[in-house]
Amino acid sequence: MLLLSCVQPQKDPLGATTRQQLLDLALHYATCFRFSPEVMYDSWELLQRLLMAGATPPLGASGGQMWRLMLVACMMIASRQNATELMSSIPTYDVVSLNTGYSADNILNTEQNVQLVLGNDATAVSALRVCQVLLERLGGQQQEPRQQGLLSEDLQGMVYKVCCSSNLFRVQPSMVAQALVYCLRKKRGLVPLWPAALVQLTGVYDPTLGDLGLVMQQLLPLLGLDGSAQQQQQQQAAAAPGGAAVTAAAPSSATAGAAAPAGAEVASPGAAAAGGSKPAAAAVGAAVDSSVPAAAKVVDPVPAEPAGGK
């Protein structure tokens, strides 16, 4: 039985590339096993708890294979912690083994290791669930089906980007959820951005200050809601050809008794085109950890009975 070694991480042990690969794999497994998005992101949050606890693949083991095996174990644990998930809907270990390539014994042993590392408290609530609770208290679930579907689609897209970020994996899901609700209301044009109901639910009066404000500074650029895209478009429009000079027609009347010559060209002051180089956008996410090989991305076997992918 392989035991997970525990060392307090100073940075994201996965790295940006491996993190996104694992998240895409989790989405693929959730489709194969017919897990809801809530269960999938709960299992992802459980994996983040392992990372924060310092769980790493043991020496001599393949990093990519072990991360995938830990992900499968977390998904099986998360599928059983939700009371709304019927036991009959949870796939058997034989089905999981067929779709993942890991034996049932390896999956069960890894689940025991996860419980051991987390002190028999292998539970997790994702930011997606917290967001859904906040939106329900705000009346978001009482909207029209079309509007509710758009809201859910935007929310899941935001949660995906947050989970791909190496800078936010140590942030508590409740704080991430509060920031996501603010960003979601900003994207949908809902005012006020932070209503009194959210103040009562969260106890936060100004989400742009304190610890939540620091999360906002990371989240708004990540989601493209910091206004940098609009500013860049305005700068490009200002520097477009044809907008640098203005050719005036002959004036219709003389000024101070002196008529201007016909066909005179008047150059607009300050008509020089804007120059200078634009600063490159800051890269989000850490580099891939050296302990994870570049070939960590493994093509998954085609499931025997696909449950309907995208």
PDB file of C-alpha atoms in Angstrom, residues 131-142 197-198 201:
ATOM      1  CA  CYS A 131     -22.563  30.309  -3.969  1.00  0.00           C
ATOM      2  CA  GLN A 132     -25.782  28.421  -4.591  1.00  0.00           C
ATOM      3  CA  VAL A 133     -26.851  28.941  -0.978  1.00  0.00           C
ATOM      4  CA  LEU A 134     -26.136  32.681  -1.160  1.00  0.00           C
ATOM      5  CA  LEU A 135     -27.996  33.021  -4.473  1.00  0.00           C
ATOM      6  CA  GLU A 136     -30.936  31.083  -3.077  1.00  0.00           C
ATOM      7  CA  ARG A 137     -31.141  33.444  -0.096  1.00  0.00           C
ATOM      8  CA  LEU A 138     -31.014  36.361  -2.531  1.00  0.00           C
ATOM      9  CA  GLY A 139     -33.869  34.906  -4.568  1.00  0.00           C
ATOM     10  CA  GLY A 140     -31.723  33.770  -7.492  1.00  0.00           C
ATOM     11  CA  GLN A 141     -33.501  30.421  -7.684  1.00  0.00           C
ATOM     12  CA  GLN A 142     -36.880  32.127  -8.264  1.00  0.00           C
ATOM     13  CA  ALA A 197     -29.020  40.882   2.264  1.00  0.00           C
ATOM     14  CA  LEU A 198     -25.411  39.856   1.563  1.00  0.00           C
ATOM     15  CA  LEU A 201     -25.575  36.782   5.383  1.00  0.00           C
TER      16      LEU A 201
END
